[in-house]
mmCIF file of C-alpha atoms in Angstrom:
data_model
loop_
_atom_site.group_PDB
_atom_site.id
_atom_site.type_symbol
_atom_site.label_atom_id
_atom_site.label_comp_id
_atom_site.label_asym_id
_atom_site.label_seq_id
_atom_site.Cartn_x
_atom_site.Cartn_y
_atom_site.Cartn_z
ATOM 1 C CA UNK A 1 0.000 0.000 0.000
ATOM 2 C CA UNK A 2 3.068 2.689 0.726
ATOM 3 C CA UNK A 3 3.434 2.225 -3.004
ATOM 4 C CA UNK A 4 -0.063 3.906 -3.935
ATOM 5 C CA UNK A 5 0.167 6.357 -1.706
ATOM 6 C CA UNK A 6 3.548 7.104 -2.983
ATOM 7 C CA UNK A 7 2.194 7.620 -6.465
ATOM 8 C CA UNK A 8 -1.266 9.788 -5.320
ATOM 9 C CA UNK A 9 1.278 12.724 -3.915
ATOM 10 C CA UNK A 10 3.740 12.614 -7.205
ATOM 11 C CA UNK A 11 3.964 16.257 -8.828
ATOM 12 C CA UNK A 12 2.208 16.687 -11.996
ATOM 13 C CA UNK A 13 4.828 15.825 -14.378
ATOM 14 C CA UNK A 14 5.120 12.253 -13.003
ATOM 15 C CA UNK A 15 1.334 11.448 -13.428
ATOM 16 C CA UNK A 16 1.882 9.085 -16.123
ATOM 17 C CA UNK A 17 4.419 7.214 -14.427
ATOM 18 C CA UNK A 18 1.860 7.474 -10.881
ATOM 19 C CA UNK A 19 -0.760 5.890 -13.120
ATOM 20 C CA UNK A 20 1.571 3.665 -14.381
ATOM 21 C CA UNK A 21 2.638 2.426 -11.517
ATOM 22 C CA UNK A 22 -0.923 2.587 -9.776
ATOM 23 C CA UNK A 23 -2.217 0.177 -12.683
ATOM 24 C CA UNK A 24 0.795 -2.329 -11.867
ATOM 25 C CA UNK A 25 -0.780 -2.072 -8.446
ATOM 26 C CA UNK A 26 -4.429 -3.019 -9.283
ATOM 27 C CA UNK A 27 -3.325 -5.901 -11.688
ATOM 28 C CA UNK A 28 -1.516 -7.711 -9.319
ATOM 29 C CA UNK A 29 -4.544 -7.454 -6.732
ATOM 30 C CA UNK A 30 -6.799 -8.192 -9.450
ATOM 31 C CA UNK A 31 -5.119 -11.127 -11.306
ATOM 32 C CA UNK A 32 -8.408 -11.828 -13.554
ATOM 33 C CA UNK A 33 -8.326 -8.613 -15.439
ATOM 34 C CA UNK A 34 -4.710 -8.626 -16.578
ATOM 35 C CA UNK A 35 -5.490 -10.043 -19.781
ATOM 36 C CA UNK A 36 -8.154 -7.404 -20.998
ATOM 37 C CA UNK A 37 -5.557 -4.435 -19.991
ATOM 38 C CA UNK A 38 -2.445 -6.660 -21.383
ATOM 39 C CA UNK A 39 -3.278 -5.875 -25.187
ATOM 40 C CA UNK A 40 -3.703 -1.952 -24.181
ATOM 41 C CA UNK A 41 -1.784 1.014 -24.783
ATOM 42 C CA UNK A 42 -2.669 4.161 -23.629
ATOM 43 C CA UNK A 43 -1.636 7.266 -24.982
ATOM 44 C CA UNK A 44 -1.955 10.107 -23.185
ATOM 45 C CA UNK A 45 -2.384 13.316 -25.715
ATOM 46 C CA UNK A 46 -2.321 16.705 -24.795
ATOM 47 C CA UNK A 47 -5.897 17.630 -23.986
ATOM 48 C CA UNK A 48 -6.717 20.568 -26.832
ATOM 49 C CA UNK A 49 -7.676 24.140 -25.296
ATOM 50 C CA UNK A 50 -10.818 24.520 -26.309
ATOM 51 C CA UNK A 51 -11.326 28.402 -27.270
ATOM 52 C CA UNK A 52 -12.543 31.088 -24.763
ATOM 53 C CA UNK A 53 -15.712 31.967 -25.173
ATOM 54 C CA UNK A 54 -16.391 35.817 -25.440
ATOM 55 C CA UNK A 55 -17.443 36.077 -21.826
ATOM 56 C CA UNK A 56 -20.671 39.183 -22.217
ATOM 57 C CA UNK A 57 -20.885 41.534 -19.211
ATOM 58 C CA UNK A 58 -24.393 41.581 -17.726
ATOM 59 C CA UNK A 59 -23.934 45.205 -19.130
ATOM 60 C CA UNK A 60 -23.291 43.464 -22.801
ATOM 61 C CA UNK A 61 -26.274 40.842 -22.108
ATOM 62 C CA UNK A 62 -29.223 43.396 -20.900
ATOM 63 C CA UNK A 63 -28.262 45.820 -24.139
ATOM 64 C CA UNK A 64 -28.913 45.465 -27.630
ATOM 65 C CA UNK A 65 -27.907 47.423 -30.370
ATOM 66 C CA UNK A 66 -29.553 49.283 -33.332
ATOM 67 C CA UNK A 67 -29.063 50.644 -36.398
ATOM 68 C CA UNK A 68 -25.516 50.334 -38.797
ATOM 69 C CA UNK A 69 -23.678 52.021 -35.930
ATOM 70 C CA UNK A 70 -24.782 49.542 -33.401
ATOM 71 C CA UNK A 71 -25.843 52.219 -30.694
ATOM 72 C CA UNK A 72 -27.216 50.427 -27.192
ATOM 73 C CA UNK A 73 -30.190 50.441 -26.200
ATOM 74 C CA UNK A 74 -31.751 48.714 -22.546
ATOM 75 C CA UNK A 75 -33.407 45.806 -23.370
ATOM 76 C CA UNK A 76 -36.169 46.020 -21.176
ATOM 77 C CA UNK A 77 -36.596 50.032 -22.466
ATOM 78 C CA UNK A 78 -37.120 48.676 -26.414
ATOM 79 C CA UNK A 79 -39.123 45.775 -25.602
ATOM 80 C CA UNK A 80 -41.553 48.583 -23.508
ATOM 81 C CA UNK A 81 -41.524 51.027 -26.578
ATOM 82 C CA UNK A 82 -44.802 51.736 -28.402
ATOM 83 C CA UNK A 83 -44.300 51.531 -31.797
ATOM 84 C CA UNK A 84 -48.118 52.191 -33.014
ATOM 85 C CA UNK A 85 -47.059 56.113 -32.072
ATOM 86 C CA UNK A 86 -43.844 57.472 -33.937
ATOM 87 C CA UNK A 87 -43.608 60.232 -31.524
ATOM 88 C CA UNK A 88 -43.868 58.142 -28.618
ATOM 89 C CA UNK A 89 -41.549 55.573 -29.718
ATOM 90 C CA UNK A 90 -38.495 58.347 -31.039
ATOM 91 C CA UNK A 91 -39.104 59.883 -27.189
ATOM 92 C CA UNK A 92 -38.775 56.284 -25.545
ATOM 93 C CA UNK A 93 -35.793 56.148 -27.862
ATOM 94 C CA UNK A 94 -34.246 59.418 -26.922
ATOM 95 C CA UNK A 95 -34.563 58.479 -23.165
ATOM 96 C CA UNK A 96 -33.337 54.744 -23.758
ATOM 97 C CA UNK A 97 -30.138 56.244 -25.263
ATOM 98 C CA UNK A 98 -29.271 59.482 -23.876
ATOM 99 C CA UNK A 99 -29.665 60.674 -20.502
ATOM 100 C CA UNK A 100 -31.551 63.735 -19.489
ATOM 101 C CA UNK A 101 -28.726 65.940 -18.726
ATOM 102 C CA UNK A 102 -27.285 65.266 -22.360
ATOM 103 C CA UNK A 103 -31.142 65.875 -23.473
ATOM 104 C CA UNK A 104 -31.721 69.038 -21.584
ATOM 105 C CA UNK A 105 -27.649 70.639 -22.935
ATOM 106 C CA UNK A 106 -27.485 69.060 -26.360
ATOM 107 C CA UNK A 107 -30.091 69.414 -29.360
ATOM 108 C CA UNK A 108 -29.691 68.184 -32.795
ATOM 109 C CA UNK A 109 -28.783 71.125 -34.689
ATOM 110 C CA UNK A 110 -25.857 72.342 -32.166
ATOM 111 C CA UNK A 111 -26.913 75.789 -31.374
ATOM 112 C CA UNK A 112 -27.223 76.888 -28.477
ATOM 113 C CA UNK A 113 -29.988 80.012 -27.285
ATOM 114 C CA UNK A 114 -27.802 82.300 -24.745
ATOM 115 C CA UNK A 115 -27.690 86.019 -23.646
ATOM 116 C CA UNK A 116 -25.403 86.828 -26.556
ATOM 117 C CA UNK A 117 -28.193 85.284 -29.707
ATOM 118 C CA UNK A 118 -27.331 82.447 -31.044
ATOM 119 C CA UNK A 119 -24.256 79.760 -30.678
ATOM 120 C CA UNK A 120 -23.449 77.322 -33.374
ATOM 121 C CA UNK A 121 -20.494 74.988 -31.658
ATOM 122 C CA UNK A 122 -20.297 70.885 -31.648
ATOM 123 C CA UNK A 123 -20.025 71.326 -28.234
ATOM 124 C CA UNK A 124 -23.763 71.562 -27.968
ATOM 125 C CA UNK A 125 -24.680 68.888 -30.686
ATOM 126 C CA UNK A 126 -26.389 65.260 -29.731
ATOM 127 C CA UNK A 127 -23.926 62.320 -31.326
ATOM 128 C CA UNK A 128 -25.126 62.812 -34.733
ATOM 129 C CA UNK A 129 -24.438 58.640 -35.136
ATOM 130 C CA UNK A 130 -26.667 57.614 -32.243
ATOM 131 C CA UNK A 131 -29.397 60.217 -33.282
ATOM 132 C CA UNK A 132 -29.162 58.508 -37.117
ATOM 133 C CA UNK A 133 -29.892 55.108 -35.536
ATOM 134 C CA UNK A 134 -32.457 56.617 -33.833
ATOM 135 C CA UNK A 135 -34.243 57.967 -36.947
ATOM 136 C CA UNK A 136 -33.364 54.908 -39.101
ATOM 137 C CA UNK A 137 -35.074 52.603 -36.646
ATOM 138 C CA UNK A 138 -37.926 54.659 -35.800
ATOM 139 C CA UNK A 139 -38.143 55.161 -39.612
ATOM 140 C CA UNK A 140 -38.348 51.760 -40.225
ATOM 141 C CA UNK A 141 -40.881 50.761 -37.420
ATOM 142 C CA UNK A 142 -43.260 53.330 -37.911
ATOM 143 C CA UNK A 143 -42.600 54.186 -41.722
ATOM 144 C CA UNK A 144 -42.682 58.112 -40.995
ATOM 145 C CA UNK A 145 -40.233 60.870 -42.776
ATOM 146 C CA UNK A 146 -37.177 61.641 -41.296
ATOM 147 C CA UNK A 147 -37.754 65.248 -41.207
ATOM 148 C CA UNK A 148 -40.855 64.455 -38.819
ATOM 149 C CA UNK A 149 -38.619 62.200 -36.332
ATOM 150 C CA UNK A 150 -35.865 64.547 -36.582
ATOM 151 C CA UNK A 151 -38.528 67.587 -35.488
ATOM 152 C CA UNK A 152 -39.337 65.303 -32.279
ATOM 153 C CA UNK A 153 -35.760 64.971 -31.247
ATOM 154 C CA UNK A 154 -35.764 68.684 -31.398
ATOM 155 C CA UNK A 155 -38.832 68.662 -29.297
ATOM 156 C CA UNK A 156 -37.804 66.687 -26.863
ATOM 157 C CA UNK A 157 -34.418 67.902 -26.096
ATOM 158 C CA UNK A 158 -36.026 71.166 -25.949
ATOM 159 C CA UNK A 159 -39.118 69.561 -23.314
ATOM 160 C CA UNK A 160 -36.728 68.006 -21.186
ATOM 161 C CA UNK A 161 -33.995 71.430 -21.216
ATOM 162 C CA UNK A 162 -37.330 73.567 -20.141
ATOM 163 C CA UNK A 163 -38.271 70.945 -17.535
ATOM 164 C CA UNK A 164 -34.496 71.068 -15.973
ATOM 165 C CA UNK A 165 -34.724 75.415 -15.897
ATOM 166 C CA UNK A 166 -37.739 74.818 -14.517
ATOM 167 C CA UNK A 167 -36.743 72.422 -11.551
ATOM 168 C CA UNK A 168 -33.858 75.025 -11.181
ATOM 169 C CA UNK A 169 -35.915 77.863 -10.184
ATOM 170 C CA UNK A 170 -38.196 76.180 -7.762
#
C-alpha cells in the first residue's frame, strides 16, 4: 500500500508514471483482469484548449444594439416602446439612449440660445451617429419621414432642457 500512496502525492509531471505504476498495483490485486488491460496502450495526448468563449458583461447581455452604428439600447426600455405612435416611440428612444442631462444641454442642430443670440459649436450637438440610428429605426418601425422624427428629437431635447430650468428655479 506505501506504493499507492507514494504515487497519489507525485507532482504533476510524473502522473503518467503514478498511473503507471498505480495500474501495476491493481493488476496484481486483481489477477483476472490482466489479460483485458495486457493488449492496451494508452496514450496520453495533450488535452486541446478549447477556445474562450467571449465572456458578455451583464452590461453586454441586458443591451442590444440598433441601427448600422450599433448604438445600445436597454433591453427592457425597447421591448416597452410603443411603436403604433412614432412620436412616442423616437421619445422612448431618446430616453433609452441618452440621458436627461445630455437631453436638456445638447439638441440636434448644435446651437445653443444664450444672452449673446445664437451659438453654433459641436459642443452643444447630440452624437449625430446615435441620433441617425435613432431615426433609421424609428423610420423603419413606424414608416414616418425623417424630417418628422428629426422635429421630435428637437422637441424633446427642448421639453426636457425647459423641464431642468424649470426644476432650477423652484
Amino acid at each position: 500500500m506505501p506504493v499507492i500512496s507514494r504515487a497519489t502525492q507525485t507532482e504533476p509531471a510524473d502522473r503518467l508514471a503514478a498511473i503507471q505504476l498505480r495500474l501495476k498495483e491493481l493488476k496484481s490485486a486483481l489477477p483476472e483482469y490482466t489479460d483485458l488491460t495486457a493488449n492496451r496502450v494508452v496514450k496520453f495526448l495533450p488535452k486541446p484548449i478549447p477556445e474562450r468563449k467571449r465572456l458578455h458583461s451583464k452590461k453586454e447581455r441586458s443591451t442590444i444594439f440598433i441601427g448600422p452604428n450599433l448604438t445600445r439600447v436597454d433591453r427592457a426600455a425597447y421591448q416597452r416602446i410603443n411603436w403604433d405612435c412614432y412620436s412616442l416611440a423616437t421619445r422612448a428612444l431618446l430616453d433609452a439612449v441618452f440621458d436627461k442631462q445630455t437631453l436638456a444641454t445638447r439638441n440636434i442642430s448644435g446651437i445653443k440660445l444664450g444672452s449673446m443670440g445664437r451659438m453654433r459649436s459641436t459642443d452643444y450637438i447630440l452624437d449625430p451617429l446615435k441620433v441617425s440610428d435613432i431615426v433609421q429605426l424609428v423610420q423603419h418601425k413606424c414608416k414616418v419621414s425623417e424630417t418628422v422624427i428629426r422635429k421630435i428629437i428637437s422637441i424633446k431635447c427642448s421639453d426636457t432642457a425647459n423641464t431642468k430650468r424649470f426644476k432650477n428655479i423652484i
